[in-house]
Amino acid sequence: MNPVNIEANLRYPLLRYSIECYHCLPQQLSSMQYQQLMAQLQKAQLIEQRVAKHSQSEISSGQIKRALNQLVGLFESKDDYKKARHYLHLDESLLRKSLAQTLKADAVLVEISSQVSEPSDDELMLFYQEHPEQFEQAEQVTLSHILRITDDTQEQSRLENLLPWMELLADELLQHPDRFADKALRYSECPSALNEGKLGTLTRGKLYPELEQVAFKLNESQISRPVESPMGLHILWCEAHHQRQKLSFESIRDKLFEQLLTARQKQAQRQFIKEVLR
């Protein structure tokens, strides 16, 4: 990459997106990274230029200053920022001009978004009724466990030696479930032991199949017999078992409103960009 040959209007976006996309300075980009980024930036800059021409906003010096501060903040140090600018031959005047164009384009798209009508409650309800699969809460279990790792090379950690001890521990916990957190802290060989053995609330597919088969058959507050997995032996405690259920409209209404409004805004922006590129 020869920075002298880079088009002036691509120097600022190359400076920014080298950091945002590849987490490196422009001069550290590989040849492939540079080619990929430039292909994207050429199209993006064409769109930005066309959109910015529709702006009726005056960009203030304060807006430019804030944008500059945000840009500098992307770099690990001001020295890195200065080196990257110097490498790209990106002087202050060109940088401010590029930032102003970006701010104008952003302002146009914000204005386009503001003109979109908000979804009504009737529209929200219709979407809710027509897409029931999107509003189902999967079956969940809230689990804690005690793990003892099996190891055939260690006498005391062999399965045949650990299993009787784990059976006795399970018997004790079945009689005294209030001792589970203490036993997890004392005996479990999983990092979760430091948090009373808690694994959190899980859906299917998050556990070893051997554990999942047992866990999702447990009732609330039920403790399992020892279960073998590739890790070792577990005793599971189901703190809560939530069956699959359909979420109420009231519980998802606000989130659905934002989802549909955002989708409309993006569609309006895409349509506007399509028109300005003609």
mmCIF file of C-alpha atoms in Angstrom:
data_model
loop_
_atom_site.group_PDB
_atom_site.id
_atom_site.type_symbol
_atom_site.label_atom_id
_atom_site.label_comp_id
_atom_site.label_asym_id
_atom_site.label_seq_id
_atom_site.Cartn_x
_atom_site.Cartn_y
_atom_site.Cartn_z
ATOM 1 C CA MET A 1 0.000 0.000 0.000
ATOM 2 C CA ASN A 2 1.378 3.371 -1.051
ATOM 3 C CA PRO A 3 -0.522 6.010 0.968
ATOM 4 C CA VAL A 4 0.320 8.729 -1.533
ATOM 5 C CA ASN A 5 -1.854 6.952 -4.111
ATOM 6 C CA ILE A 6 -4.920 6.685 -1.859
ATOM 7 C CA GLU A 7 -7.759 8.960 -2.929
ATOM 8 C CA ALA A 8 -8.155 11.875 -0.550
ATOM 9 C CA ASN A 9 -11.757 11.099 0.310
ATOM 10 C CA LEU A 10 -10.788 7.567 1.405
ATOM 11 C CA ARG A 11 -8.044 8.521 3.852
ATOM 12 C CA TYR A 12 -10.251 9.342 6.833
ATOM 13 C CA PRO A 13 -12.453 6.229 6.496
ATOM 14 C CA LEU A 14 -9.326 4.092 6.047
ATOM 15 C CA LEU A 15 -7.918 5.607 9.239
ATOM 16 C CA ARG A 16 -11.119 4.869 11.160
ATOM 17 C CA TYR A 17 -12.076 1.460 9.860
ATOM 18 C CA SER A 18 -8.582 -0.004 10.078
ATOM 19 C CA ILE A 19 -9.045 0.317 13.818
ATOM 20 C CA GLU A 20 -12.742 -0.584 13.983
ATOM 21 C CA CYS A 21 -12.629 -3.559 11.600
ATOM 22 C CA TYR A 22 -9.121 -4.967 12.026
ATOM 23 C CA HIS A 23 -7.982 -3.415 15.335
ATOM 24 C CA CYS A 24 -4.721 -2.188 13.836
ATOM 25 C CA LEU A 25 -3.191 0.959 12.369
ATOM 26 C CA PRO A 26 -3.539 1.509 8.602
ATOM 27 C CA GLN A 27 0.171 0.851 8.085
ATOM 28 C CA GLN A 28 -0.235 -2.543 9.802
ATOM 29 C CA LEU A 29 -2.908 -3.866 7.428
ATOM 30 C CA SER A 30 -2.004 -6.926 5.422
ATOM 31 C CA SER A 31 -2.325 -6.726 1.645
ATOM 32 C CA MET A 32 -5.537 -8.764 1.740
ATOM 33 C CA GLN A 33 -7.031 -6.694 4.558
ATOM 34 C CA TYR A 34 -6.215 -3.496 2.704
ATOM 35 C CA GLN A 35 -7.823 -4.706 -0.522
ATOM 36 C CA GLN A 36 -10.957 -5.904 1.266
ATOM 37 C CA LEU A 37 -11.316 -2.693 3.234
ATOM 38 C CA MET A 38 -10.743 -0.432 0.242
ATOM 39 C CA ALA A 39 -13.360 -2.294 -1.812
ATOM 40 C CA GLN A 40 -15.899 -1.686 0.963
ATOM 41 C CA LEU A 41 -14.877 1.924 1.542
ATOM 42 C CA GLN A 42 -15.134 2.945 -2.096
ATOM 43 C CA LYS A 43 -18.778 1.921 -2.191
ATOM 44 C CA ALA A 44 -19.504 3.322 1.258
ATOM 45 C CA GLN A 45 -17.939 6.674 0.394
ATOM 46 C CA LEU A 46 -19.948 6.961 -2.792
ATOM 47 C CA ILE A 47 -23.119 6.433 -0.761
ATOM 48 C CA GLU A 48 -22.012 8.917 1.900
ATOM 49 C CA GLN A 49 -21.193 11.611 -0.670
ATOM 50 C CA ARG A 50 -24.555 11.241 -2.400
ATOM 51 C CA VAL A 51 -26.484 11.232 0.889
ATOM 52 C CA ALA A 52 -24.581 14.203 2.328
ATOM 53 C CA LYS A 53 -25.553 16.344 -0.669
ATOM 54 C CA HIS A 54 -29.152 16.218 0.562
ATOM 55 C CA SER A 55 -28.210 17.719 3.911
ATOM 56 C CA GLN A 56 -29.508 21.147 4.821
ATOM 57 C CA SER A 57 -27.675 21.098 8.140
ATOM 58 C CA GLU A 58 -24.736 23.300 8.999
ATOM 59 C CA ILE A 59 -22.099 21.348 10.867
ATOM 60 C CA SER A 60 -20.766 23.345 13.813
ATOM 61 C CA SER A 61 -17.183 23.481 15.038
ATOM 62 C CA GLY A 62 -18.420 21.839 18.248
ATOM 63 C CA GLN A 63 -19.740 18.851 16.322
ATOM 64 C CA ILE A 64 -16.427 18.531 14.480
ATOM 65 C CA LYS A 65 -14.529 18.728 17.770
ATOM 66 C CA ARG A 66 -16.657 15.980 19.345
ATOM 67 C CA ALA A 67 -16.209 13.787 16.272
ATOM 68 C CA LEU A 68 -12.448 14.341 16.422
ATOM 69 C CA ASN A 69 -12.343 13.374 20.090
ATOM 70 C CA GLN A 70 -14.315 10.204 19.357
ATOM 71 C CA LEU A 71 -11.898 9.347 16.553
ATOM 72 C CA VAL A 72 -8.823 9.845 18.740
ATOM 73 C CA GLY A 73 -10.473 7.695 21.403
ATOM 74 C CA LEU A 74 -10.433 4.702 19.070
ATOM 75 C CA PHE A 75 -6.638 4.556 19.249
ATOM 76 C CA GLU A 76 -4.558 3.180 22.102
ATOM 77 C CA SER A 77 -2.644 6.447 22.301
ATOM 78 C CA LYS A 78 -2.550 9.892 20.734
ATOM 79 C CA ASP A 79 0.864 8.963 19.385
ATOM 80 C CA ASP A 80 -0.647 6.057 17.418
ATOM 81 C CA TYR A 81 -3.331 8.401 16.098
ATOM 82 C CA LYS A 82 -0.737 10.939 14.951
ATOM 83 C CA LYS A 83 1.428 8.274 13.325
ATOM 84 C CA ALA A 84 -1.546 6.860 11.402
ATOM 85 C CA ARG A 85 -2.593 10.313 10.186
ATOM 86 C CA HIS A 86 0.947 11.107 9.123
ATOM 87 C CA TYR A 87 1.240 7.808 7.280
ATOM 88 C CA LEU A 88 -1.959 8.519 5.337
ATOM 89 C CA HIS A 89 -1.018 12.149 4.624
ATOM 90 C CA LEU A 90 -4.287 13.138 6.282
ATOM 91 C CA ASP A 91 -3.957 16.813 7.162
ATOM 92 C CA GLU A 92 -6.263 18.729 9.508
ATOM 93 C CA SER A 93 -8.196 20.447 6.729
ATOM 94 C CA LEU A 94 -8.952 17.212 4.866
ATOM 95 C CA LEU A 95 -9.876 15.409 8.084
ATOM 96 C CA ARG A 96 -12.336 18.130 9.121
ATOM 97 C CA LYS A 97 -13.866 18.125 5.648
ATOM 98 C CA SER A 98 -14.303 14.339 5.775
ATOM 99 C CA LEU A 99 -15.818 14.465 9.259
ATOM 100 C CA ALA A 100 -18.263 17.168 8.172
ATOM 101 C CA GLN A 101 -19.399 15.008 5.259
ATOM 102 C CA THR A 102 -19.947 12.021 7.559
ATOM 103 C CA LEU A 103 -21.910 14.146 10.021
ATOM 104 C CA LYS A 104 -24.071 15.542 7.228
ATOM 105 C CA ALA A 105 -24.828 12.088 5.869
ATOM 106 C CA ASP A 106 -25.691 10.869 9.367
ATOM 107 C CA ALA A 107 -28.019 13.837 9.866
ATOM 108 C CA VAL A 108 -29.836 13.062 6.615
ATOM 109 C CA LEU A 109 -30.392 9.437 7.611
ATOM 110 C CA VAL A 110 -31.601 10.491 11.053
ATOM 111 C CA GLU A 111 -34.100 12.817 9.375
ATOM 112 C CA ILE A 112 -35.276 9.998 7.083
ATOM 113 C CA SER A 113 -35.782 7.795 10.143
ATOM 114 C CA SER A 114 -37.749 10.478 11.960
ATOM 115 C CA GLN A 115 -40.289 10.581 9.131
ATOM 116 C CA VAL A 116 -41.220 6.924 9.531
ATOM 117 C CA SER A 117 -44.600 6.284 11.114
ATOM 118 C CA GLU A 118 -44.563 4.392 14.413
ATOM 119 C CA PRO A 119 -46.247 0.971 14.475
ATOM 120 C CA SER A 120 -49.704 1.084 16.024
ATOM 121 C CA ASP A 121 -50.911 -1.300 18.713
ATOM 122 C CA ASP A 122 -53.067 -3.034 16.100
ATOM 123 C CA GLU A 123 -50.011 -3.584 13.901
ATOM 124 C CA LEU A 124 -48.015 -4.865 16.853
ATOM 125 C CA MET A 125 -50.771 -7.299 17.794
ATOM 126 C CA LEU A 126 -51.091 -8.520 14.209
ATOM 127 C CA PHE A 127 -47.356 -9.217 14.029
ATOM 128 C CA TYR A 128 -47.521 -10.974 17.407
ATOM 129 C CA GLN A 129 -50.359 -13.205 16.219
ATOM 130 C CA GLU A 130 -48.823 -13.976 12.817
ATOM 131 C CA HIS A 131 -45.368 -14.883 14.190
ATOM 132 C CA PRO A 132 -46.056 -16.955 17.325
ATOM 133 C CA GLU A 133 -42.740 -18.805 17.004
ATOM 134 C CA GLN A 134 -40.862 -15.580 17.787
ATOM 135 C CA PHE A 135 -42.573 -15.178 21.138
ATOM 136 C CA GLU A 136 -42.019 -18.545 22.758
ATOM 137 C CA GLN A 137 -39.768 -18.901 25.757
ATOM 138 C CA ALA A 138 -37.843 -22.155 25.540
ATOM 139 C CA GLU A 139 -37.883 -24.650 28.392
ATOM 140 C CA GLN A 140 -35.262 -23.653 30.961
ATOM 141 C CA VAL A 141 -33.687 -25.079 34.095
ATOM 142 C CA THR A 142 -31.796 -23.188 36.764
ATOM 143 C CA LEU A 143 -29.026 -25.515 37.889
ATOM 144 C CA SER A 144 -26.255 -25.920 40.390
ATOM 145 C CA HIS A 145 -23.882 -28.864 40.423
ATOM 146 C CA ILE A 146 -21.073 -30.584 42.234
ATOM 147 C CA LEU A 147 -18.411 -32.018 39.932
ATOM 148 C CA ARG A 148 -15.732 -34.547 40.701
ATOM 149 C CA ILE A 149 -13.355 -35.067 37.787
ATOM 150 C CA THR A 150 -12.591 -38.673 36.901
ATOM 151 C CA ASP A 151 -9.023 -39.647 36.023
ATOM 152 C CA ASP A 152 -7.982 -43.247 35.407
ATOM 153 C CA THR A 153 -4.339 -42.380 36.111
ATOM 154 C CA GLN A 154 -5.142 -41.388 39.696
ATOM 155 C CA GLU A 155 -6.329 -44.114 42.057
ATOM 156 C CA GLN A 156 -8.653 -41.896 44.096
ATOM 157 C CA SER A 157 -10.123 -40.284 40.957
ATOM 158 C CA ARG A 158 -11.074 -43.431 39.101
ATOM 159 C CA LEU A 159 -14.769 -43.769 38.348
ATOM 160 C CA GLU A 160 -15.193 -46.961 40.371
ATOM 161 C CA ASN A 161 -13.669 -45.279 43.420
ATOM 162 C CA LEU A 162 -15.453 -41.937 43.110
ATOM 163 C CA LEU A 163 -18.934 -43.298 42.443
ATOM 164 C CA PRO A 164 -19.620 -44.782 45.916
ATOM 165 C CA TRP A 165 -18.484 -41.547 47.566
ATOM 166 C CA MET A 166 -20.693 -39.476 45.248
ATOM 167 C CA GLU A 167 -23.640 -41.783 45.975
ATOM 168 C CA LEU A 168 -23.203 -41.150 49.707
ATOM 169 C CA LEU A 169 -22.964 -37.409 49.085
ATOM 170 C CA ALA A 170 -26.168 -37.506 47.024
ATOM 171 C CA ASP A 171 -27.916 -39.412 49.853
ATOM 172 C CA GLU A 172 -26.871 -36.716 52.314
ATOM 173 C CA LEU A 173 -28.029 -33.881 50.040
ATOM 174 C CA LEU A 174 -31.371 -35.539 49.437
ATOM 175 C CA GLN A 175 -31.890 -35.440 53.216
ATOM 176 C CA HIS A 176 -30.339 -31.975 53.677
ATOM 177 C CA PRO A 177 -30.633 -29.953 50.430
ATOM 178 C CA ASP A 178 -29.743 -26.786 52.362
ATOM 179 C CA ARG A 179 -26.156 -28.086 52.520
ATOM 180 C CA PHE A 180 -25.697 -28.082 48.724
ATOM 181 C CA ALA A 181 -23.912 -24.714 48.496
ATOM 182 C CA ASP A 182 -21.495 -25.637 51.265
ATOM 183 C CA LYS A 183 -20.753 -29.069 49.751
ATOM 184 C CA ALA A 184 -20.198 -27.493 46.327
ATOM 185 C CA LEU A 185 -17.684 -25.055 47.788
ATOM 186 C CA ARG A 186 -15.867 -27.819 49.676
ATOM 187 C CA TYR A 187 -15.868 -30.633 47.143
ATOM 188 C CA SER A 188 -16.698 -29.488 43.605
ATOM 189 C CA GLU A 189 -13.818 -29.343 41.126
ATOM 190 C CA CYS A 190 -15.621 -26.928 38.825
ATOM 191 C CA PRO A 191 -14.860 -23.155 38.944
ATOM 192 C CA SER A 192 -18.563 -22.692 39.733
ATOM 193 C CA ALA A 193 -17.774 -24.018 43.215
ATOM 194 C CA LEU A 194 -16.799 -20.454 44.152
ATOM 195 C CA ASN A 195 -20.384 -19.445 43.370
ATOM 196 C CA GLU A 196 -22.076 -22.265 45.314
ATOM 197 C CA GLY A 197 -21.956 -24.511 42.245
ATOM 198 C CA LYS A 198 -24.391 -22.324 40.293
ATOM 199 C CA LEU A 199 -24.484 -22.871 36.524
ATOM 200 C CA GLY A 200 -27.268 -20.357 35.866
ATOM 201 C CA THR A 201 -30.448 -20.708 33.840
ATOM 202 C CA LEU A 202 -29.916 -22.905 30.793
ATOM 203 C CA THR A 203 -31.818 -24.036 27.713
ATOM 204 C CA ARG A 204 -31.381 -27.311 25.890
ATOM 205 C CA GLY A 205 -28.119 -27.658 24.017
ATOM 206 C CA LYS A 206 -26.008 -25.943 26.676
ATOM 207 C CA LEU A 207 -25.057 -29.071 28.623
ATOM 208 C CA TYR A 208 -23.433 -32.394 27.879
ATOM 209 C CA PRO A 209 -26.185 -34.671 26.516
ATOM 210 C CA GLU A 210 -25.812 -36.972 29.530
ATOM 211 C CA LEU A 211 -26.477 -34.049 31.878
ATOM 212 C CA GLU A 212 -29.227 -32.521 29.790
ATOM 213 C CA GLN A 213 -31.174 -35.774 29.749
ATOM 214 C CA VAL A 214 -31.260 -35.792 33.563
ATOM 215 C CA ALA A 215 -31.481 -32.042 34.200
ATOM 216 C CA PHE A 216 -34.632 -31.480 32.161
ATOM 217 C CA LYS A 217 -36.416 -34.318 33.936
ATOM 218 C CA LEU A 218 -35.798 -32.827 37.377
ATOM 219 C CA ASN A 219 -38.561 -30.983 39.161
ATOM 220 C CA GLU A 220 -38.006 -27.747 41.015
ATOM 221 C CA SER A 221 -35.801 -28.223 44.110
ATOM 222 C CA GLN A 222 -35.005 -31.816 43.112
ATOM 223 C CA ILE A 223 -31.484 -33.249 43.460
ATOM 224 C CA SER A 224 -30.176 -35.931 41.116
ATOM 225 C CA ARG A 225 -28.245 -39.095 41.685
ATOM 226 C CA PRO A 226 -24.638 -38.947 40.386
ATOM 227 C CA VAL A 227 -24.517 -38.484 36.599
ATOM 228 C CA GLU A 228 -21.489 -39.297 34.466
ATOM 229 C CA SER A 229 -20.302 -36.943 31.706
ATOM 230 C CA PRO A 230 -17.020 -36.700 29.776
ATOM 231 C CA MET A 231 -15.803 -34.426 32.586
ATOM 232 C CA GLY A 232 -16.568 -36.754 35.467
ATOM 233 C CA LEU A 233 -19.381 -37.277 37.977
ATOM 234 C CA HIS A 234 -21.990 -34.631 38.733
ATOM 235 C CA ILE A 235 -24.739 -34.150 41.260
ATOM 236 C CA LEU A 236 -27.329 -31.739 39.899
ATOM 237 C CA TRP A 237 -29.693 -29.521 41.826
ATOM 238 C CA CYS A 238 -32.601 -28.042 39.899
ATOM 239 C CA GLU A 239 -33.447 -24.764 41.597
ATOM 240 C CA ALA A 240 -36.194 -23.934 39.096
ATOM 241 C CA HIS A 241 -37.735 -25.579 36.047
ATOM 242 C CA HIS A 242 -39.515 -23.303 33.583
ATOM 243 C CA GLN A 243 -41.635 -25.070 30.990
ATOM 244 C CA ARG A 244 -41.826 -23.808 27.426
ATOM 245 C CA GLN A 245 -44.409 -21.056 27.242
ATOM 246 C CA LYS A 246 -45.727 -18.330 25.003
ATOM 247 C CA LEU A 247 -44.791 -14.854 26.146
ATOM 248 C CA SER A 248 -47.711 -12.521 26.712
ATOM 249 C CA PHE A 249 -48.227 -9.597 24.360
ATOM 250 C CA GLU A 250 -47.930 -7.190 27.288
ATOM 251 C CA SER A 251 -44.500 -8.550 28.238
ATOM 252 C CA ILE A 252 -43.010 -8.084 24.759
ATOM 253 C CA ARG A 253 -44.961 -5.075 23.513
ATOM 254 C CA ASP A 254 -42.266 -2.429 24.104
ATOM 255 C CA LYS A 255 -39.471 -4.577 22.673
ATOM 256 C CA LEU A 256 -41.589 -5.447 19.633
ATOM 257 C CA PHE A 257 -42.384 -1.759 19.119
ATOM 258 C CA GLU A 258 -38.664 -0.926 18.981
ATOM 259 C CA GLN A 259 -37.978 -3.912 16.709
ATOM 260 C CA LEU A 260 -40.613 -2.974 14.142
ATOM 261 C CA LEU A 261 -39.830 0.731 14.276
ATOM 262 C CA THR A 262 -36.122 0.056 13.722
ATOM 263 C CA ALA A 263 -36.943 -2.259 10.816
ATOM 264 C CA ARG A 264 -39.087 0.466 9.215
ATOM 265 C CA GLN A 265 -36.381 3.065 9.704
ATOM 266 C CA LYS A 266 -33.723 0.855 8.122
ATOM 267 C CA GLN A 267 -36.005 0.074 5.215
ATOM 268 C CA ALA A 268 -36.656 3.799 4.685
ATOM 269 C CA GLN A 269 -32.923 4.490 4.762
ATOM 270 C CA ARG A 270 -32.203 1.699 2.261
ATOM 271 C CA GLN A 271 -34.888 3.015 -0.071
ATOM 272 C CA PHE A 272 -33.501 6.554 0.166
ATOM 273 C CA ILE A 273 -29.959 5.345 -0.577
ATOM 274 C CA LYS A 274 -31.226 3.322 -3.528
ATOM 275 C CA GLU A 275 -32.833 6.460 -4.954
ATOM 276 C CA VAL A 276 -29.791 8.709 -4.509
ATOM 277 C CA LEU A 277 -27.581 6.154 -6.261
ATOM 278 C CA ARG A 278 -29.697 6.142 -9.397
#
